[in-house]
Short mmCIF file of C-alpha atoms in Angstrom, two decimals:
data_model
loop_
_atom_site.label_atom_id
_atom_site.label_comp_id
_atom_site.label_asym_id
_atom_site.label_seq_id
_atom_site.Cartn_x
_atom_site.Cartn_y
_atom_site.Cartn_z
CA UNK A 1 31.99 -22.43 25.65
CA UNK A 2 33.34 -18.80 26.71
CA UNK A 3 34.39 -18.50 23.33
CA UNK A 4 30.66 -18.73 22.16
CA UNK A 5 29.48 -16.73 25.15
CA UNK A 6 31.65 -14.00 24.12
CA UNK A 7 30.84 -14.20 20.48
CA UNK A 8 26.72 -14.33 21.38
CA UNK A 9 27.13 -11.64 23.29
CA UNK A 10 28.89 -9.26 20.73
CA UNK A 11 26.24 -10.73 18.43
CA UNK A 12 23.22 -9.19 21.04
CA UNK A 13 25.20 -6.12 21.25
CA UNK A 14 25.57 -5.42 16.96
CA UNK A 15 22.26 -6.40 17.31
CA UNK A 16 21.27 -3.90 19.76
CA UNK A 17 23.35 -1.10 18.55
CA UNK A 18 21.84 -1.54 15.05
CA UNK A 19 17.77 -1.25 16.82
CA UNK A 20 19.07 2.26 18.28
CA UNK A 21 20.38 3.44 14.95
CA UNK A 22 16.94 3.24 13.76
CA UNK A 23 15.86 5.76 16.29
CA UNK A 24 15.30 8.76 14.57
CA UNK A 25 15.95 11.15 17.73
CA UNK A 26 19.78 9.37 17.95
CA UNK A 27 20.04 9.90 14.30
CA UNK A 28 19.38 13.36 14.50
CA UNK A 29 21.61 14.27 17.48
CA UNK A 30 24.54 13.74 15.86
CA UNK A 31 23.64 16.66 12.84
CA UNK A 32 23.66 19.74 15.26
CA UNK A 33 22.04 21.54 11.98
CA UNK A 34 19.01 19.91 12.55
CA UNK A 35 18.74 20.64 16.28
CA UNK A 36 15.34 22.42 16.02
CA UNK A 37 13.74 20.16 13.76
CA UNK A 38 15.02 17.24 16.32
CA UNK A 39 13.59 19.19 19.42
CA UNK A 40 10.40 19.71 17.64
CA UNK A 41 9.94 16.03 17.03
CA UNK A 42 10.82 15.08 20.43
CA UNK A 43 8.06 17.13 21.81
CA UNK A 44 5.41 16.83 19.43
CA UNK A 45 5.92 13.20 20.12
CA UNK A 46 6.18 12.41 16.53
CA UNK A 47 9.63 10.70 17.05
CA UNK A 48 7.51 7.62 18.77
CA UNK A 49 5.61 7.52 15.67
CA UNK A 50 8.54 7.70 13.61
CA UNK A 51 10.18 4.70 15.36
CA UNK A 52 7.33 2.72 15.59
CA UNK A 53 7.25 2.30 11.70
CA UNK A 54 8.76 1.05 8.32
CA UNK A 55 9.23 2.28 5.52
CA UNK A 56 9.60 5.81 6.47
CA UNK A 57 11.33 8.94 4.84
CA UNK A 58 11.64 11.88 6.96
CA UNK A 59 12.32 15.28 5.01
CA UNK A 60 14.02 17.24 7.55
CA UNK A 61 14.55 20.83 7.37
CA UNK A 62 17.80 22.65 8.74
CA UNK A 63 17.89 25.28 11.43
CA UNK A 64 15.76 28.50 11.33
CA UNK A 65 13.78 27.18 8.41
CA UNK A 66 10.83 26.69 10.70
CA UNK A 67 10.91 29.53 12.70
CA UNK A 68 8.07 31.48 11.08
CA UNK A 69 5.94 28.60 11.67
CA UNK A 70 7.16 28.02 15.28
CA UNK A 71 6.64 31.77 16.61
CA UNK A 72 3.18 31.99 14.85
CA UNK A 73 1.26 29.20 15.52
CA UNK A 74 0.40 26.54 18.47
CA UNK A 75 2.47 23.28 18.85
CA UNK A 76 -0.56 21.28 17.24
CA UNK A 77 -0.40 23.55 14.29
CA UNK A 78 3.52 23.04 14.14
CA UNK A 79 3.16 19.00 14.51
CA UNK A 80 0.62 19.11 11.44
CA UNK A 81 3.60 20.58 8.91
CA UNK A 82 5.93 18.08 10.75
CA UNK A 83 3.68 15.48 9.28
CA UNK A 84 3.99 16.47 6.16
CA UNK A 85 7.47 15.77 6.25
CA UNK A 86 7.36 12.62 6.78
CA UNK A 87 6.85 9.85 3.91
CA UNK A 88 5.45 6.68 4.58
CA UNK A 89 7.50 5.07 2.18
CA UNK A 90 11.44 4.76 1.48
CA UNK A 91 13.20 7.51 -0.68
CA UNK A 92 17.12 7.90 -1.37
CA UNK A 93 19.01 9.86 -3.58
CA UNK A 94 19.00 7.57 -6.07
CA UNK A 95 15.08 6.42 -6.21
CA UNK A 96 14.69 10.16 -5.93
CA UNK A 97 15.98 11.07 -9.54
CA UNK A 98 14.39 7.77 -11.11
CA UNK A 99 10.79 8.23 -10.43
CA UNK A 100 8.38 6.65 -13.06
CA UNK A 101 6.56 9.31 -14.95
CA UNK A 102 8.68 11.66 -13.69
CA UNK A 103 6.35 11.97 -10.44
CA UNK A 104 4.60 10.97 -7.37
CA UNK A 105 2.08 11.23 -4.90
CA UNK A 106 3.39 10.06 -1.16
CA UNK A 107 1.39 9.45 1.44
CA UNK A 108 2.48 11.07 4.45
CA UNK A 109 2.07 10.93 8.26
CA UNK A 110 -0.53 13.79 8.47
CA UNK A 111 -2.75 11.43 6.21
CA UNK A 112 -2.64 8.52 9.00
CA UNK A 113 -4.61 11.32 11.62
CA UNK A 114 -7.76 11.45 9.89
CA UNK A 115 -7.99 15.16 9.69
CA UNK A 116 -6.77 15.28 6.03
CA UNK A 117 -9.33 15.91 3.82
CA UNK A 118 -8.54 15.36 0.09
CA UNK A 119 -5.02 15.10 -1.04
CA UNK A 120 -3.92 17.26 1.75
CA UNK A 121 -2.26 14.43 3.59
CA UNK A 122 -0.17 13.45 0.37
CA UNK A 123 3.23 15.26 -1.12
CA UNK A 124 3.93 15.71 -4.96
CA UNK A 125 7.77 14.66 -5.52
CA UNK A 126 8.82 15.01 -9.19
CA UNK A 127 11.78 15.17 -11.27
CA UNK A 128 12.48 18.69 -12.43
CA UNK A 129 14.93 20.11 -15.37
CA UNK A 130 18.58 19.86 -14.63
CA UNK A 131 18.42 16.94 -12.44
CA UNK A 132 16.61 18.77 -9.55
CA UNK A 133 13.81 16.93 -7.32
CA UNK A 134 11.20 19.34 -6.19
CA UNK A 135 8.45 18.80 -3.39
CA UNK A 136 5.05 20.45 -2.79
CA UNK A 137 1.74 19.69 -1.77
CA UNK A 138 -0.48 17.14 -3.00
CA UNK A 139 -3.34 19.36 -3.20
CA UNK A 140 -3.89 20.10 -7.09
CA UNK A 141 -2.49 23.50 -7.57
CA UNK A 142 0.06 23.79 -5.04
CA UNK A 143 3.58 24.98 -5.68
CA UNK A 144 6.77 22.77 -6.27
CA UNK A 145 9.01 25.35 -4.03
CA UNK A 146 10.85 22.94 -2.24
CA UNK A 147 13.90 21.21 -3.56
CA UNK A 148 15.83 18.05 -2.84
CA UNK A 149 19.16 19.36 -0.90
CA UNK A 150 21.19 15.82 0.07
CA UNK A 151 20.71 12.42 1.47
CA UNK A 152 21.93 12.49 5.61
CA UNK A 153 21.27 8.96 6.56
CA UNK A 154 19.63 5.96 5.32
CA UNK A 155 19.13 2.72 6.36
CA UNK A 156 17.81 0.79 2.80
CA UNK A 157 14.93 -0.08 2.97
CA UNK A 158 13.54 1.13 6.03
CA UNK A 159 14.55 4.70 7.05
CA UNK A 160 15.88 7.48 5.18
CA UNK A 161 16.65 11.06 6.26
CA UNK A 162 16.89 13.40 3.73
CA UNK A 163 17.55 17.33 3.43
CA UNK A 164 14.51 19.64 1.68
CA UNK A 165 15.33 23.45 1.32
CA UNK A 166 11.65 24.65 2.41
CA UNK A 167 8.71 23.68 4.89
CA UNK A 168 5.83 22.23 2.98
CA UNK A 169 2.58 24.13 4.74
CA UNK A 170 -0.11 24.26 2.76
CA UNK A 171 -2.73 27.18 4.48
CA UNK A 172 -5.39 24.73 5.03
CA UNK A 173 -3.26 22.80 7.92
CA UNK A 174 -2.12 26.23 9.35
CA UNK A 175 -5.83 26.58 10.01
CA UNK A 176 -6.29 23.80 12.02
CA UNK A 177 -7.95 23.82 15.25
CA UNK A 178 -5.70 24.14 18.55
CA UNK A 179 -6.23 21.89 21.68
CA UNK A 180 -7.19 24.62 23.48
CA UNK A 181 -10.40 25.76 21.61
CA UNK A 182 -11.42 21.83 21.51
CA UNK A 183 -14.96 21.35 23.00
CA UNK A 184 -14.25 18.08 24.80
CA UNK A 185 -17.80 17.31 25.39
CA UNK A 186 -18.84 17.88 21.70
CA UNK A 187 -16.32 15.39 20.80
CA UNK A 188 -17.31 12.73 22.69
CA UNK A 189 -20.75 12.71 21.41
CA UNK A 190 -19.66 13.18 17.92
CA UNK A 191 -17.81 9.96 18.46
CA UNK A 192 -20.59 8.20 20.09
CA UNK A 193 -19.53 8.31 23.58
CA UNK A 194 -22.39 10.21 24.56
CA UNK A 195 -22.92 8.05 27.99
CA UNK A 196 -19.37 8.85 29.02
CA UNK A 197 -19.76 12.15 28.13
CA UNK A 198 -22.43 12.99 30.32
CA UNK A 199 -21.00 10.68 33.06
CA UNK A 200 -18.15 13.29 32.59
CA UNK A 201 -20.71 16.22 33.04
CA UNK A 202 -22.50 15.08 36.27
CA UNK A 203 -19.53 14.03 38.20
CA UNK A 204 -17.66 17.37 37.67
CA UNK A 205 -14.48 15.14 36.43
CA UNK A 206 -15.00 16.85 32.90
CA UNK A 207 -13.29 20.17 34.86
CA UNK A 208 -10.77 18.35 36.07
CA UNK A 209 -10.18 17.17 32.11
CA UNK A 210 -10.46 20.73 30.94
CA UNK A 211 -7.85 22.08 33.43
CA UNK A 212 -5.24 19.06 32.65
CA UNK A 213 -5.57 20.28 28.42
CA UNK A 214 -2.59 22.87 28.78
CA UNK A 215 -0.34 20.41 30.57
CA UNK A 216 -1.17 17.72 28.40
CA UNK A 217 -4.08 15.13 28.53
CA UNK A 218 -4.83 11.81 26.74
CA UNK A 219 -8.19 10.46 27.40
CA UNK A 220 -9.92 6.96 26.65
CA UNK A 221 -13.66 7.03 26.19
CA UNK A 222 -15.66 4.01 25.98
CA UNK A 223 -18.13 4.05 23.04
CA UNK A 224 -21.83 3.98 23.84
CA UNK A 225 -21.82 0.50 22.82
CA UNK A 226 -19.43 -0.25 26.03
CA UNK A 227 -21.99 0.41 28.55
CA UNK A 228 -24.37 -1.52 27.26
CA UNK A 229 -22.17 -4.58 27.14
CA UNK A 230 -23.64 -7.32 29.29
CA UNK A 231 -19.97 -8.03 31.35
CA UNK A 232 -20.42 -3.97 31.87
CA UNK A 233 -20.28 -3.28 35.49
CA UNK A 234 -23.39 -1.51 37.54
CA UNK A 235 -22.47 1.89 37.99
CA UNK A 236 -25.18 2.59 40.79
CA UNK A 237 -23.57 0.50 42.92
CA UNK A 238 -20.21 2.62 42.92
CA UNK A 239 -20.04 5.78 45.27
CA UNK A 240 -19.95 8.98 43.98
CA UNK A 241 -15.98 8.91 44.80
CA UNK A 242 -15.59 5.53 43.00
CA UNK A 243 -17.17 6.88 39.84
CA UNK A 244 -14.66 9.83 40.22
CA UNK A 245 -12.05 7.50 40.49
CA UNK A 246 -13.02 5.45 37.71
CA UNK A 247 -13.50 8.39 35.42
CA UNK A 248 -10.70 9.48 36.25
CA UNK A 249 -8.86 6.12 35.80
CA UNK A 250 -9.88 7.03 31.75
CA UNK A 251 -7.38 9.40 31.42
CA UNK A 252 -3.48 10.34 31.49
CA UNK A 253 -2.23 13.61 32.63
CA UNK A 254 0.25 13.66 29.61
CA UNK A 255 -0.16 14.17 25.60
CA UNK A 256 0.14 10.36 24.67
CA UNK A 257 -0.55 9.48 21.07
CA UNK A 258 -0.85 6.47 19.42
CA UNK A 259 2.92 5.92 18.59
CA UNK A 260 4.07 6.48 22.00
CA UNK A 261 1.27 4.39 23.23
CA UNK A 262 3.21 1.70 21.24
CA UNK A 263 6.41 2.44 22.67
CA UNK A 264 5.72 2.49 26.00
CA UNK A 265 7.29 -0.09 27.88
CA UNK A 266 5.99 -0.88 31.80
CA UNK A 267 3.05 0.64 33.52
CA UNK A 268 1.52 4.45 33.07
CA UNK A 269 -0.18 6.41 35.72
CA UNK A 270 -3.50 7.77 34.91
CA UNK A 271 -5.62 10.64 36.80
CA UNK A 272 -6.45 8.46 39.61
CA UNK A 273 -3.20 7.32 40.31
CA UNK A 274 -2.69 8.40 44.05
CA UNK A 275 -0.01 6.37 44.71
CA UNK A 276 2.78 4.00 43.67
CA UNK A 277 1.18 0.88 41.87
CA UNK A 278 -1.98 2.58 42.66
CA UNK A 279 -4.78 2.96 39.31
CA UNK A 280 -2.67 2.39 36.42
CA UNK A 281 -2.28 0.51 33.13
CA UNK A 282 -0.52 -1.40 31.01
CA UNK A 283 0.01 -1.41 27.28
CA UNK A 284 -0.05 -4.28 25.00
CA UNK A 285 0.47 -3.95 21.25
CA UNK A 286 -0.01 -6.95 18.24
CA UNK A 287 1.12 -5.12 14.95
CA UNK A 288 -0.94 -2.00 14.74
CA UNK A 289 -3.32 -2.60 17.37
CA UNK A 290 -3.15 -1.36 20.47
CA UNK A 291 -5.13 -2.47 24.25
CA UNK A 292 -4.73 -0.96 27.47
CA UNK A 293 -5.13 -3.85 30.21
CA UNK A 294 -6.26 -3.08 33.57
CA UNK A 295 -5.29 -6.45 35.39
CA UNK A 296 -9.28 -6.89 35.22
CA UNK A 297 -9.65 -7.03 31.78
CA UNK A 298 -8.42 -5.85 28.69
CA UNK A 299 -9.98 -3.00 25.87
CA UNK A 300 -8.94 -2.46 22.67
CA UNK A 301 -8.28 1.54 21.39
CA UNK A 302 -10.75 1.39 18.35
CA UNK A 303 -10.56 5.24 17.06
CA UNK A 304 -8.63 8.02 17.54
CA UNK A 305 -11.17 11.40 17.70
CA UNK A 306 -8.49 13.67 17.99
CA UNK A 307 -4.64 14.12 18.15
CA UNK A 308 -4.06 17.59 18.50
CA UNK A 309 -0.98 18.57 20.96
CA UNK A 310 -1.62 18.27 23.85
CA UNK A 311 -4.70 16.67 23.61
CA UNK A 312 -4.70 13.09 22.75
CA UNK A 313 -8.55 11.58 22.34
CA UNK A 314 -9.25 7.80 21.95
CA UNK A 315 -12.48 5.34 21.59
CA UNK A 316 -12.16 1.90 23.86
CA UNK A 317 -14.67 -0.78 23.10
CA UNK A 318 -14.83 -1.53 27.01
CA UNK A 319 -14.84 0.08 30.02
CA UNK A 320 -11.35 0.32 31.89
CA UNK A 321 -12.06 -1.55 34.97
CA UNK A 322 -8.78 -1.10 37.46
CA UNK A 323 -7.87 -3.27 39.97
CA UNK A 324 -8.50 -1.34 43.10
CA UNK A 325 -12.79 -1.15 42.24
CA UNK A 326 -13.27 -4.38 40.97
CA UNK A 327 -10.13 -6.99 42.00
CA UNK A 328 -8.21 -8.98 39.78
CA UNK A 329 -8.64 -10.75 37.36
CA UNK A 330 -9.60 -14.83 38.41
CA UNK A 331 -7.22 -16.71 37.84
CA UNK A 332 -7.69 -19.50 35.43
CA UNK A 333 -9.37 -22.60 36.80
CA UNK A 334 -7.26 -25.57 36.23
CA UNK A 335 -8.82 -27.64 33.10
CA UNK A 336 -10.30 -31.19 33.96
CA UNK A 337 -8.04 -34.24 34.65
CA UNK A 338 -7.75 -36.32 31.52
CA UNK A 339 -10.55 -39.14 31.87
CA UNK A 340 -9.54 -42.57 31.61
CA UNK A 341 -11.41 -45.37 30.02
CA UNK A 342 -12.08 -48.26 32.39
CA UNK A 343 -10.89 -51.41 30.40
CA UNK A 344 -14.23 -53.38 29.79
CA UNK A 345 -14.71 -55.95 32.15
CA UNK A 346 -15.85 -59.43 31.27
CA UNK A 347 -19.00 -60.07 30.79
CA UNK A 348 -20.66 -62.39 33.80
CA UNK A 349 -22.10 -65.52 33.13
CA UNK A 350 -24.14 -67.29 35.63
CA UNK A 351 -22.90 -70.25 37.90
CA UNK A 352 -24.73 -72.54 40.15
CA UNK A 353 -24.48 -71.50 43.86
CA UNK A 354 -22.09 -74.30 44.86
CA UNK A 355 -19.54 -73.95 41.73
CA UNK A 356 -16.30 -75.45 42.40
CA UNK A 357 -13.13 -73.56 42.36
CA UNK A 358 -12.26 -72.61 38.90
CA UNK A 359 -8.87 -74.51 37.66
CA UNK A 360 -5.97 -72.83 36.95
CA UNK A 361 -5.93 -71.27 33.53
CA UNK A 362 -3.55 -73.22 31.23
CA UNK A 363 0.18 -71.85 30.67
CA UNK A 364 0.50 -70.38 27.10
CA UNK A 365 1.85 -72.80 24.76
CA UNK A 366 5.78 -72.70 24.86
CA UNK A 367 7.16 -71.98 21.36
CA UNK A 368 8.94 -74.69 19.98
CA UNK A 369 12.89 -74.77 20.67
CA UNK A 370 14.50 -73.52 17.65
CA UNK A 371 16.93 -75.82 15.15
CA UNK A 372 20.34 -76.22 17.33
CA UNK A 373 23.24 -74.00 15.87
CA UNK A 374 26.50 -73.80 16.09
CA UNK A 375 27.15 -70.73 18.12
CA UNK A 376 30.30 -69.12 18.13
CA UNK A 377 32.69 -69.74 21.01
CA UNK A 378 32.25 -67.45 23.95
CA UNK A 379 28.63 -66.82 22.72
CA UNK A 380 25.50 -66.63 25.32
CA UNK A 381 23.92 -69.89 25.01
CA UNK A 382 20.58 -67.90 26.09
CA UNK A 383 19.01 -64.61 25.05
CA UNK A 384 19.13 -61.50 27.37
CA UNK A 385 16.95 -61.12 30.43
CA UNK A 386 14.59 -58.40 30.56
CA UNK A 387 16.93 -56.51 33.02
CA UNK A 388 20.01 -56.53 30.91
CA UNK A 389 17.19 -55.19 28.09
CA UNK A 390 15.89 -52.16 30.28
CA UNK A 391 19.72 -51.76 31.39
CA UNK A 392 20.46 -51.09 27.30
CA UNK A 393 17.97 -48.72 26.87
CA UNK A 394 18.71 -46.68 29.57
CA UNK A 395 22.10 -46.47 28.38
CA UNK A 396 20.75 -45.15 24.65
CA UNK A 397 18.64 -42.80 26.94
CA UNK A 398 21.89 -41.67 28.89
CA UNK A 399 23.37 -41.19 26.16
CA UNK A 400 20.84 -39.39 23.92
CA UNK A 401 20.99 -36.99 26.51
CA UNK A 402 24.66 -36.43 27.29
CA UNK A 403 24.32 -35.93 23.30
CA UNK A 404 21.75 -32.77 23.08
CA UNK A 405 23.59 -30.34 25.83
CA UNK A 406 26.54 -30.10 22.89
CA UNK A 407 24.16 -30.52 20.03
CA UNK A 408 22.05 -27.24 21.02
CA UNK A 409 25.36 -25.03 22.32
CA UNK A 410 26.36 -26.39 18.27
CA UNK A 411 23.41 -24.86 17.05
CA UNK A 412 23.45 -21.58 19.37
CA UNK A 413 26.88 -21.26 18.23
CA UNK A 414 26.14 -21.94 14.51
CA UNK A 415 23.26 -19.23 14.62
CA UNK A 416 25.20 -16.42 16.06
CA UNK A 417 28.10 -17.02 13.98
CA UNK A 418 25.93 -16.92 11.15
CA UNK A 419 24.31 -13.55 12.53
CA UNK A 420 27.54 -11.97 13.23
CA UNK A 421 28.90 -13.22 9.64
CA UNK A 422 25.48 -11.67 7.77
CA UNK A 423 25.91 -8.89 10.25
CA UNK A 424 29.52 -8.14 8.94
CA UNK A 425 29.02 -8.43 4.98
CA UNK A 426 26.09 -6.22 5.51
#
């Protein structure tokens, strides 16, 4: 037994070790080369978004390389070439110099934000004279300036971290909008969360919004839709400090996009947290969706309006309801106890007032004895009671049971040696 503890437990650990080699930010800190780059996708956040998916092929760029971008324009600006650079599907060295036609479109992570009109979100890869890969922007016209450099990591098929020689930044994402020049308001009506917009307006929380931008702020707006809901709470009821509150409850002091929403493990503090445990949330994921849960209720993130760092802006399809305005969530009521059928009862038949005592219902017929035998010597000349029966079977109980403690330690002991064996020819 400790010898399968022991081996489980290395087992959990390969396992473990082999989840955090996957983590793009540990990947990178062992290249010092690609310090910068690394420090840029830590604070963009764009390492959350990285981890959170597969395939992915990030086309990293060594030190100084970005540092005409980096001086020049805001961090939203920078996070938009960052993008770029990284693939949504799985390239190595090898796929790299076999491409079919001798070219390819690949979608990238700037695509997934919406903002990428055209083929803007997309990067041309294609096979070049003397063996050469060169990169460039999908938009038709764009230059091929970049080159293929080497292959730094991979893990086949799901991440690969290659070198490029040059930042792919076409001019129409250095033009991009920064955080700061964002009309909040305006896009909240644009993305039909005009009620919570003005809700923002008339309770003066929208300056408390607008002051958090620079210091990073990720809000969740209920669509219009939400309000109208018929499980929608009455507002008018709530005090003018409980709508703050609950307004404020819509919002995280913090730049929190999508793919750190998915990473985040525990509960998050929002604006009206004023205390520990006090107003916050927790995140649930199911593949790409993502819901924030309340311990009232539960609302799914349906849109993302704008991710521009450090302003993160989401559509909920319900109100966030927390705990301290509205209580918790009722508990489940426990289901109804299994009805059982009466068995039918005999139908009466009438009997004159002075009946006599019924007789005794007849015995059932006995079988007849069977043909004498000649049993062995020492035999039981009768059959067994119905004791020494039940005493059998709860022996073949006993020992059906004594049996499955070593039968499942077998078959935990059977998978993890076949995990650590798969794990070593790997």
């Amino acid at each position: 037994m400790a010898a399968s503890l022991t081996l489980s437990l290395a087992v959990i650990a390969i396992l473990a070790s082999a989840a955090s080699a996957t983590n793009i930010t540990e990947i990178l800190s062992g290249f010092p080369e690609y310090s910068e780059f690394n420090d840029l996708l830590t604070k963009t956040k764009l390492a959350d978004e990285i981890n959170s998916r597969e395939p992915v092929t990030v086309c990293v760029l060594p030190n100084g390389a970005l540092s005409s971008f980096t001086g020049k324009y805001p961090l939203s600006v920078v996070k938009n070439i960052l993008a770029l650079h990284v693939l949504l599907d799985y390239f190595d060295a090898p796929k790299l110099h076999k491409i079919s036609e001798g070219s390819v479109l690949s979608t990238t992570l700037y695509q997934t934000t919406g903002n990428a009109g055209g083929q803007l979100g997309f990067v041309n890869i294609t096979d070049v004279k003397g063996g050469k890969v060169a990169f460039g922007s999908g938009v038709p016209g764009s230059p091929l300036d970049s080159t293929f450099s080497k292959s730094v990591k991979t893990f086949p098929y799901n991440l690969s971290v290659i070198e490029i020689s040059k930042a792919i930044a076409p001019s129409a994402v250095l033009t991009a909008p920064s955080a700061s020049t964002s009309n909040i308001t305006a896009l909240l009506e644009k993305a039909g969360c005009k009620t919570f917009a003005a809700l923002l307006a008339s309770s003066g929380v929208l300056k408390v919004y607008e002051s958090a931008v620079d210091k990073g702020l990720t809000i969740f707006a209920p669509n219009d839709e939400a309000f109208k809901a018929t499980d929608a709470p009455d507002l008018s009821k709530l005090t003018n400090a409980e709508v703050v509150s609950l307004l404020q409850y819509h919002a995280l002091a913090s730049y929190t996009p999508v793919g750190t929403l998915k990473q985040t493990k525990g509960t998050i503090a929002t604006l009206a947290t004023n205390g520990a445990g006090k107003y916050d949330l927790s995140v649930k994921t199911a593949g790409d969706s993502v819901s924030l849960d309340t311990g009232v209720d539960s609302s799914r993130i349906a849109s993302t309006v704008l991710d521009s760092t450090p302003l993160c802006i989401f559509t909920v399809d319900s109100l966030l309801l927390p705990v301290e305005l509205f209580g918790k969530a009722p508990s489940p009521a426990p289901g109804p106890a299994p009805e059982v059928s009466p068995s039918p009862s005999p139908a009466e038949t009438p009997t004159p007032a002075s009946s006599p005592e019924p007789a005794a219902a007849p015995s059932p017929f006995k079988s007849p004895p069977a043909p004498p035998t000649n049993s062995p010597d020492g035999a039981p000349s009768e059959g067994p009671t119905a004791d020494s029966q039940n005493s059998t079977t709860d022996k073949k109980k006993n020992a059906g049971v004594a049996l499955e403690a070593p039968a499942a330690m077998k078959m935990l002991l059977t998978v993890s040696v076949s995990v650590f064996a798969c794990v070593l020819m790997s």
